[in-house]
């Protein structure tokens, strides 16, 4: 049996990464093997692309192409082989991030990103996308209390994150069967109960 493909999404500071190990444990508790990975990144070349795209100033089209370049490597080397072997894949960000950040945030054309999506993974969509959502002020506060230096995206100001969030919410409304909106402002226990239910129903 093929593995399941689960992606984690949300604006920076919405708290998605803190749930990754809980979700992986829950999958293993069901008796499946799981790998966790991230985008951009996840392969040796992808991680090099990540450090470029998260730190260098560049044209929005270049940024988008590099996101899909990293994704192409990751699909070929990690995601597709794992799924074919019955291994579940838990990926921190995927193409919904490109629609939210490059289209919503940067204003790139949605149809161009859709064309690249078809090119790179026309045959594959996540089985489940967990979209962690929190008010902008909550997310901003979480980011500011972190210890890591902010990357290029985290330094964005003004409308950027409200545009990214709006683009995410639009996608959740467009694909309600795949994308589950997780209200991240609740208690950890509350969120985990819902995550457990969603994972167990896959
Ligand atoms: P993330 O791994 O969540 O950052 P961190 O580990 O620092 O919390 O995400 C890296 C950044 O890349 C994030 O700001 C969103 C951005 N990104 C895009 O703009 N487009 C994409 O397609 C992807 C995958 C990520």
Tab-separated table of C-alpha atoms and ligand atoms in Angstrom, residues 12 16-17 38-40 50 54 63 67 71 92-95 97-98 101-102 151 153-154, ligand 1:
chain	number	residue	atom	x	y	z
A	12	UNK	CA	5.707	32.241	9.925
A	16	UNK	CA	3.217	24.488	12.685
A	17	UNK	CA	6.738	23.150	13.296
A	38	UNK	CA	10.893	20.341	4.755
A	39	UNK	CA	10.693	22.776	1.882
A	40	UNK	CA	12.603	24.455	0.543
A	50	UNK	CA	17.180	26.960	0.724
A	54	UNK	CA	15.958	32.465	2.283
A	63	UNK	CA	12.335	32.927	-5.974
A	67	UNK	CA	11.134	26.859	-4.740
A	71	UNK	CA	10.639	20.667	-4.825
A	92	UNK	CA	6.924	21.088	6.475
A	93	UNK	CA	5.574	23.307	3.621
A	94	UNK	CA	4.849	22.408	0.000
A	95	UNK	CA	3.184	24.102	-3.002
A	97	UNK	CA	3.366	27.896	0.487
A	98	UNK	CA	4.237	29.044	-3.027
A	101	UNK	CA	3.953	33.583	-0.288
A	102	UNK	CA	4.896	34.115	-3.931
A	151	UNK	CA	15.327	35.151	7.497
A	153	UNK	CA	10.647	36.285	4.714
A	154	UNK	CA	10.437	36.754	8.481
B	1	LIG	P1	10.096	27.646	7.370
B	1	LIG	O1	10.807	26.362	7.138
B	1	LIG	O2	8.755	27.596	7.960
B	1	LIG	O3	11.032	28.616	8.194
B	1	LIG	P2	11.614	28.377	9.653
B	1	LIG	O4	12.226	27.018	9.704
B	1	LIG	O5	12.598	29.502	9.747
B	1	LIG	O6	10.423	28.531	10.559
B	1	LIG	O7	9.949	28.379	5.963
B	1	LIG	C1	10.931	28.980	5.253
B	1	LIG	C2	10.394	30.193	4.522
B	1	LIG	O8	10.237	29.907	3.127
B	1	LIG	C3	9.031	30.685	5.019
B	1	LIG	O9	9.156	32.045	5.377
B	1	LIG	C4	8.148	30.592	3.800
B	1	LIG	C5	9.076	30.516	2.635
B	1	LIG	N1	8.553	29.730	1.492
B	1	LIG	C6	8.055	30.414	0.378
B	1	LIG	O10	8.044	31.655	0.351
B	1	LIG	N2	7.593	29.688	-0.684
B	1	LIG	C7	7.603	28.318	-0.715
B	1	LIG	O11	7.176	27.698	-1.717
B	1	LIG	C8	8.122	27.629	0.447
B	1	LIG	C9	8.168	26.134	0.464
B	1	LIG	C10	8.584	28.375	1.521
